[in-house]
Coordinates of C-alpha atoms and ligand atoms in Angstrom, one line a residue:
M1 CA 3.6 -3.0 1.8
E2 CA 5.4 -3.6 -1.4
I3 CA 4.5 -1.7 -4.5
R4 CA 6.0 -2.2 -7.9
I5 CA 6.4 0.9 -10.0
K6 CA 6.7 0.9 -13.8
K7 CA 6.8 4.5 -15.1
A8 CA 5.5 5.6 -18.5
D9 CA 8.3 6.2 -21.0
K10 CA 6.5 9.3 -22.3
L11 CA 4.3 11.5 -20.3
M12 CA 1.1 13.0 -21.7
E13 CA 0.5 16.6 -22.3
R14 CA -1.1 18.4 -19.3
P15 CA -4.5 19.9 -20.0
D16 CA -5.3 23.6 -19.4
D17 CA -6.7 24.1 -15.9
S18 CA -9.5 26.3 -17.2
N19 CA -11.1 23.7 -19.4
L20 CA -11.1 20.4 -17.5
G21 CA -14.8 19.4 -17.3
F22 CA -15.5 16.2 -15.4
G23 CA -14.2 12.7 -16.0
S24 CA -12.8 12.6 -19.5
I25 CA -9.1 13.3 -18.9
F26 CA -6.9 10.7 -17.2
T27 CA -3.4 10.7 -15.9
D28 CA -0.3 8.9 -17.0
H29 CA -0.5 5.9 -14.6
M30 CA -2.9 3.5 -12.9
L31 CA -2.7 1.7 -9.6
L32 CA -3.6 -2.0 -9.7
M33 CA -3.8 -5.1 -7.4
N34 CA -5.1 -8.6 -8.1
Y35 CA -7.0 -11.0 -5.9
T36 CA -6.9 -14.8 -6.5
K37 CA -8.7 -17.3 -4.3
G38 CA -6.2 -19.0 -1.9
K39 CA -3.6 -16.3 -2.5
G40 CA -5.6 -13.2 -1.4
W41 CA -4.8 -9.7 -2.6
H42 CA -1.4 -9.5 -4.3
D43 CA 0.8 -7.8 -6.9
L44 CA 0.2 -4.2 -5.9
R45 CA 1.6 -2.1 -8.7
I46 CA 1.6 1.2 -10.5
E47 CA 1.8 1.0 -14.3
P48 CA 1.5 3.3 -17.3
N49 CA -2.2 3.9 -17.9
A50 CA -3.3 1.7 -20.8
P51 CA -6.3 -0.5 -21.7
V52 CA -6.6 -3.8 -19.8
A53 CA -7.8 -6.6 -22.1
M54 CA -10.1 -9.2 -20.6
P55 CA -12.0 -12.1 -22.2
L56 CA -15.6 -11.2 -23.0
S57 CA -16.6 -14.0 -20.6
T58 CA -15.2 -12.0 -17.7
M59 CA -17.9 -12.0 -15.0
V60 CA -18.1 -8.3 -14.4
Y61 CA -19.4 -7.8 -18.0
H62 CA -22.3 -10.1 -17.4
Y63 CA -23.3 -9.9 -13.7
G64 CA -22.0 -6.6 -12.6
Q65 CA -20.2 -7.7 -9.5
A66 CA -18.3 -4.5 -8.9
V67 CA -17.9 -1.6 -6.4
F68 CA -16.3 1.8 -6.6
E69 CA -15.5 5.0 -4.8
G70 CA -15.1 8.7 -5.6
L71 CA -12.9 11.1 -3.7
K72 CA -10.7 14.1 -4.5
A73 CA -7.1 15.3 -4.0
F74 CA -6.6 19.1 -3.7
R75 CA -3.7 21.4 -4.1
T76 CA -3.6 24.2 -1.5
S77 CA -2.3 27.7 -2.3
S78 CA 1.0 26.8 -0.7
G79 CA 1.3 23.8 -3.0
E80 CA 0.5 21.1 -0.4
I81 CA -1.4 18.1 -1.7
R82 CA -4.3 16.8 0.5
L83 CA -7.0 14.2 0.4
F84 CA -10.5 14.7 2.0
R85 CA -11.6 11.9 4.3
P86 CA -9.9 9.1 2.2
K87 CA -10.1 6.6 5.1
D88 CA -13.8 6.9 5.1
N89 CA -13.9 6.2 1.3
I90 CA -11.7 3.1 1.7
A91 CA -13.8 1.9 4.7
R92 CA -17.0 2.4 2.6
L93 CA -15.4 0.5 -0.3
N94 CA -15.0 -2.5 2.0
R95 CA -18.6 -2.2 3.2
S96 CA -19.8 -2.1 -0.4
S97 CA -17.6 -5.1 -1.1
R98 CA -19.2 -7.1 1.7
S99 CA -22.6 -6.5 0.2
L100 CA -21.4 -7.9 -3.1
C101 CA -19.3 -10.9 -1.8
I102 CA -16.1 -9.2 -2.9
P103 CA -13.0 -9.8 -0.6
E104 CA -12.0 -6.8 1.5
I105 CA -8.7 -4.9 1.0
D106 CA -6.3 -3.9 3.8
E107 CA -7.4 -0.3 4.6
K108 CA -4.1 0.9 5.9
E109 CA -2.2 -0.5 2.9
A110 CA -4.8 0.9 0.4
L111 CA -4.4 4.4 1.9
E112 CA -0.6 4.1 1.7
A113 CA -0.7 2.9 -1.9
L114 CA -3.2 5.6 -2.9
T115 CA -1.0 8.3 -1.3
E116 CA 2.1 7.0 -3.1
F117 CA 0.2 6.9 -6.4
I118 CA -1.1 10.4 -6.0
R119 CA 2.4 11.6 -5.0
L120 CA 3.7 10.1 -8.3
E121 CA 0.9 11.9 -10.3
K122 CA 1.0 15.2 -8.3
D123 CA 1.8 17.4 -11.3
W124 CA -1.6 16.4 -12.6
I125 CA -3.4 18.1 -9.7
P126 CA -4.7 21.4 -11.1
S127 CA -4.3 24.6 -9.1
A128 CA -7.0 26.9 -10.3
T129 CA -9.7 27.7 -7.7
G130 CA -12.3 24.9 -7.4
T131 CA -10.3 22.4 -9.5
S132 CA -9.1 19.0 -8.1
L133 CA -7.9 15.5 -9.0
Y134 CA -10.8 13.1 -8.9
V135 CA -9.8 9.7 -7.6
R136 CA -11.8 6.6 -8.7
P137 CA -10.9 3.3 -6.8
T138 CA -12.8 0.4 -8.3
I139 CA -13.0 -3.4 -7.8
I140 CA -14.3 -5.7 -10.6
S141 CA -14.8 -9.5 -10.7
T142 CA -12.5 -11.1 -13.3
D143 CA -13.2 -14.9 -13.5
A144 CA -13.8 -15.9 -17.1
Y145 CA -17.0 -17.8 -16.4
L146 CA -20.7 -17.6 -17.2
G147 CA -22.1 -19.4 -14.2
V148 CA -23.8 -17.3 -11.6
R149 CA -21.8 -17.1 -8.4
A150 CA -19.3 -14.8 -6.7
S151 CA -16.1 -14.5 -8.7
H152 CA -12.9 -16.2 -7.4
S153 CA -10.6 -13.5 -8.8
Y154 CA -10.8 -9.7 -8.8
L155 CA -9.0 -6.6 -10.0
Y156 CA -8.6 -3.5 -7.8
F157 CA -7.7 -0.4 -9.8
V158 CA -7.5 3.3 -9.2
I159 CA -7.6 5.9 -12.0
L160 CA -7.2 9.6 -11.6
S161 CA -8.9 12.5 -13.5
P162 CA -8.2 16.2 -13.2
V163 CA -11.6 17.9 -12.9
G164 CA -12.7 21.5 -13.3
A165 CA -14.5 23.8 -10.8
Y166 CA -18.1 22.6 -10.4
Y167 CA -19.2 26.2 -10.0
S168 CA -17.0 28.2 -12.3
E169 CA -19.9 30.6 -13.1
G170 CA -21.4 30.7 -9.6
F171 CA -23.9 28.3 -8.0
N172 CA -26.5 27.0 -10.4
P173 CA -29.6 25.7 -8.5
V174 CA -30.6 22.4 -10.0
K175 CA -34.1 21.3 -11.1
I176 CA -35.1 18.0 -9.7
W177 CA -37.7 15.5 -10.9
V178 CA -39.3 13.2 -8.2
T179 CA -40.1 10.0 -9.9
K180 CA -43.4 8.1 -9.1
D181 CA -42.8 5.3 -11.6
H182 CA -39.4 4.0 -10.8
V183 CA -37.3 2.9 -7.8
R184 CA -33.6 2.9 -7.4
A185 CA -33.1 0.5 -4.5
V186 CA -35.0 -1.3 -1.8
R187 CA -34.3 -2.2 1.8
G188 CA -32.3 -5.4 1.8
G189 CA -30.9 -4.7 -1.7
L190 CA -27.8 -2.8 -2.8
G191 CA -28.9 0.8 -2.1
E192 CA -26.3 1.4 0.6
A193 CA -23.5 0.0 -1.6
K194 CA -21.6 2.1 -4.1
T195 CA -22.0 -0.3 -7.0
P196 CA -22.7 0.1 -10.7
A197 CA -26.0 -1.7 -10.4
N198 CA -27.6 1.3 -8.7
Y199 CA -26.5 3.6 -11.5
A200 CA -27.9 1.2 -14.1
A201 CA -31.2 1.2 -12.2
S202 CA -31.2 5.0 -12.3
L203 CA -30.8 5.7 -16.0
Y204 CA -34.3 5.2 -17.2
A205 CA -35.8 7.7 -14.8
G206 CA -32.8 10.0 -15.4
E207 CA -33.7 10.2 -19.1
E208 CA -37.3 10.8 -18.2
A209 CA -36.3 13.7 -16.0
V210 CA -34.2 15.2 -18.8
K211 CA -37.0 14.8 -21.4
N212 CA -39.2 16.9 -19.0
G213 CA -36.6 19.6 -18.5
Y214 CA -35.1 18.4 -15.2
T215 CA -31.5 17.5 -14.5
Q216 CA -31.7 14.9 -11.8
V217 CA -34.0 12.5 -10.1
L218 CA -35.1 12.4 -6.5
W219 CA -35.8 8.9 -5.4
L220 CA -38.5 7.8 -3.0
D221 CA -38.4 4.6 -1.0
G222 CA -38.7 1.4 -3.0
V223 CA -41.5 -0.1 -0.9
E224 CA -44.2 2.5 -0.5
Q225 CA -42.8 5.3 -2.7
K226 CA -43.6 7.7 0.0
Y227 CA -40.4 8.5 1.9
I228 CA -37.7 10.7 0.4
E229 CA -34.4 8.8 -0.1
E230 CA -31.7 10.6 -2.2
V231 CA -30.8 12.0 -5.5
G232 CA -28.9 9.0 -6.8
S233 CA -25.4 10.6 -6.8
M234 CA -26.1 13.0 -4.0
N235 CA -27.8 12.9 -0.6
I236 CA -30.6 15.4 0.0
F237 CA -31.1 18.0 2.8
F238 CA -33.9 20.4 3.6
V239 CA -34.1 23.4 5.9
I240 CA -37.6 23.2 7.3
D241 CA -38.6 25.8 9.9
G242 CA -35.0 26.5 10.6
E243 CA -34.1 22.8 11.1
V244 CA -31.6 20.9 9.0
V245 CA -33.3 17.7 7.9
T246 CA -32.1 14.7 5.9
P247 CA -33.6 11.3 5.4
M248 CA -32.4 8.8 8.0
L249 CA -30.1 6.0 6.7
N250 CA -32.3 3.0 6.1
R251 CA -30.0 0.6 4.2
S252 CA -31.2 1.7 0.8
I253 CA -29.7 5.2 1.0
L254 CA -26.0 5.6 0.2
P255 CA -24.2 6.9 3.3
G256 CA -22.5 9.9 1.8
I257 CA -19.3 11.2 3.3
T258 CA -20.3 14.8 2.4
R259 CA -23.7 14.0 4.1
D260 CA -21.8 13.0 7.3
S261 CA -19.6 16.2 7.1
V262 CA -22.7 18.4 6.7
L263 CA -24.4 16.7 9.7
K264 CA -21.2 17.2 11.9
L265 CA -20.7 20.9 10.8
T266 CA -24.3 22.0 11.2
T267 CA -24.5 20.2 14.6
E268 CA -21.3 22.0 15.7
W269 CA -22.8 25.3 14.6
G270 CA -25.6 24.8 17.1
M271 CA -28.3 24.3 14.4
P272 CA -31.2 22.0 15.1
V273 CA -30.4 18.9 12.9
S274 CA -32.3 15.7 12.4
E275 CA -32.0 12.5 10.4
K276 CA -35.5 11.2 10.1
K277 CA -38.1 9.6 7.8
I278 CA -39.7 12.3 5.8
T279 CA -42.4 11.8 3.2
I280 CA -42.7 13.7 -0.1
D281 CA -46.2 14.8 1.0
E282 CA -44.9 16.3 4.3
L283 CA -42.2 18.2 2.3
F284 CA -44.8 19.7 -0.1
E285 CA -47.1 20.6 2.9
A286 CA -44.2 22.3 4.7
H287 CA -43.5 24.2 1.5
E288 CA -47.1 25.3 1.1
N289 CA -46.9 26.6 4.7
G290 CA -43.8 28.6 3.8
K291 CA -41.5 26.6 6.0
V292 CA -39.0 25.2 3.4
S293 CA -36.3 27.8 3.1
E294 CA -33.6 25.6 1.4
V295 CA -33.1 22.3 -0.4
F296 CA -29.6 21.1 -1.4
G297 CA -27.8 17.9 -2.4
T298 CA -24.5 16.8 -1.0
G299 CA -21.8 14.7 -2.7
T300 CA -18.1 14.7 -3.5
A301 CA -18.4 16.2 -7.0
A302 CA -20.3 19.4 -6.2
V303 CA -19.9 19.3 -2.4
I304 CA -23.2 21.3 -2.0
S305 CA -25.7 21.5 -4.9
P306 CA -28.6 23.9 -4.2
V307 CA -32.0 22.8 -5.5
G308 CA -34.2 25.5 -7.0
E309 CA -37.1 23.4 -8.2
L310 CA -38.8 20.1 -7.4
K311 CA -41.5 18.5 -9.5
Y312 CA -43.7 15.7 -8.1
G313 CA -46.6 14.6 -10.2
D314 CA -48.4 17.8 -11.2
K315 CA -47.0 19.8 -8.2
V316 CA -44.0 22.0 -8.6
M317 CA -42.1 23.5 -5.7
Y318 CA -39.9 26.5 -6.2
I319 CA -37.2 27.1 -3.5
G320 CA -35.2 30.3 -2.8
D321 CA -36.0 32.3 -6.0
G322 CA -33.2 30.6 -7.9
K323 CA -30.6 31.8 -5.4
V324 CA -28.5 29.8 -3.0
G325 CA -29.6 29.8 0.7
P326 CA -27.4 30.9 3.6
V327 CA -27.0 27.3 5.1
A328 CA -25.9 25.9 1.7
E329 CA -23.6 28.8 1.1
K330 CA -21.9 28.5 4.5
L331 CA -21.5 24.7 4.2
F332 CA -20.0 25.0 0.7
K333 CA -17.5 27.6 1.9
T334 CA -16.6 25.8 5.1
V335 CA -16.1 22.4 3.4
T336 CA -14.1 23.8 0.5
D337 CA -12.0 26.0 2.9
I338 CA -11.1 22.9 4.8
Q339 CA -10.3 21.0 1.6
Y340 CA -8.1 23.8 0.2
G341 CA -6.4 24.5 3.5
N342 CA -7.9 28.0 4.0
I343 CA -9.1 27.1 7.5
E344 CA -7.9 24.6 10.0
D345 CA -9.1 21.0 9.8
T346 CA -10.3 20.4 13.4
H347 CA -12.0 17.1 12.5
G348 CA -9.1 15.0 11.2
W349 CA -10.6 14.9 7.8
I350 CA -7.5 15.8 5.9
E351 CA -4.6 13.5 4.9
T352 CA -1.6 15.2 3.5
V353 CA 0.0 13.4 0.6
Ligands
PLP1 C1 -21.4 8.6 -4.0 C2 -22.8 8.7 -3.8 C3 -23.3 9.7 -3.0 C4 -22.5 10.8 -2.4 O1 -21.5 10.3 -1.5 P1 -20.3 11.2 -1.1 O2 -19.5 10.3 -0.2 O3 -20.8 12.4 -0.3 O4 -19.6 11.6 -2.3 C5 -24.7 9.7 -2.8 N1 -25.5 8.8 -3.4 C6 -25.0 7.8 -4.1 C7 -26.0 6.8 -4.7 C8 -23.7 7.7 -4.4 O5 -23.2 6.8 -5.2

């Protein structure tokens, strides 16, 4: 693997660890690679982070042929830098690419390049508890052409953003709106790909949720609008009658890496766990019978996000008196302890930078 490095002449000022927020601060450099038909992926390079100008006819601006990933780099108390399950993110990027007719990248090389890039930017990784460096690999179509077809050229890029602790003031259970009027994805569509189109499709219902005092949307299946799918940037879990339940992957749900980690951990802990089809009506019925003890979302940003309230039509479900449940709490602690090196990684999830 050959990687060309051009360093920035002047480095930016580092932000204060206590005030990072999410996704608005970026590091000094970017990682880039181009694809041209006939030549394949080439010109892997690190450059000073700067705007990249493209003609307004560039395909991605018109038809949205693009995929992305989201993962994090952590600094341990001993100063070690580590990535959580990066191989799974790169493999998923390639799976998403296949759904959108984007050429795949070499996974081994991509991990090596990513590791080298993060090593170069390591001073940007914050050290306060709960903070990390968010990593955003992306591929966009770059042909300057208005005809509809898959592009013949692409740009792979990675940008890095130091992010604050998601729970700096303790767990905040979220309020979730179950939409009856909109769907995010359908079987045979793009639901299982991490692609901007799914986010564009989620905005209208997202605003509707906010107008009604809710923060996120829980999506039902796109065909019958009966089966629970996911939250749109998080997968969803329930603890029903002591069993950990999450919707079965059905090609319109994004296969979350945190989801997979939660399934593996709870199974190891000897809990009953199942991935199955579950309807929104079944969930409300279980709740009315006092069987739903916890609801939580899973995703890279928050790891575990407890849900305190769900609204579906004129029914409202309150879960756990605004407190975080024991399963969610234990999962959050275990996953973050593995990430920050407080406990041993027995799963091979950590890559040291
Ligand atoms: C990224 C994402 C998730 C969460 O996946 P993780 O790998 O756990 O971060 C869930 N749903 C959608 C639609 C996503 O894009």
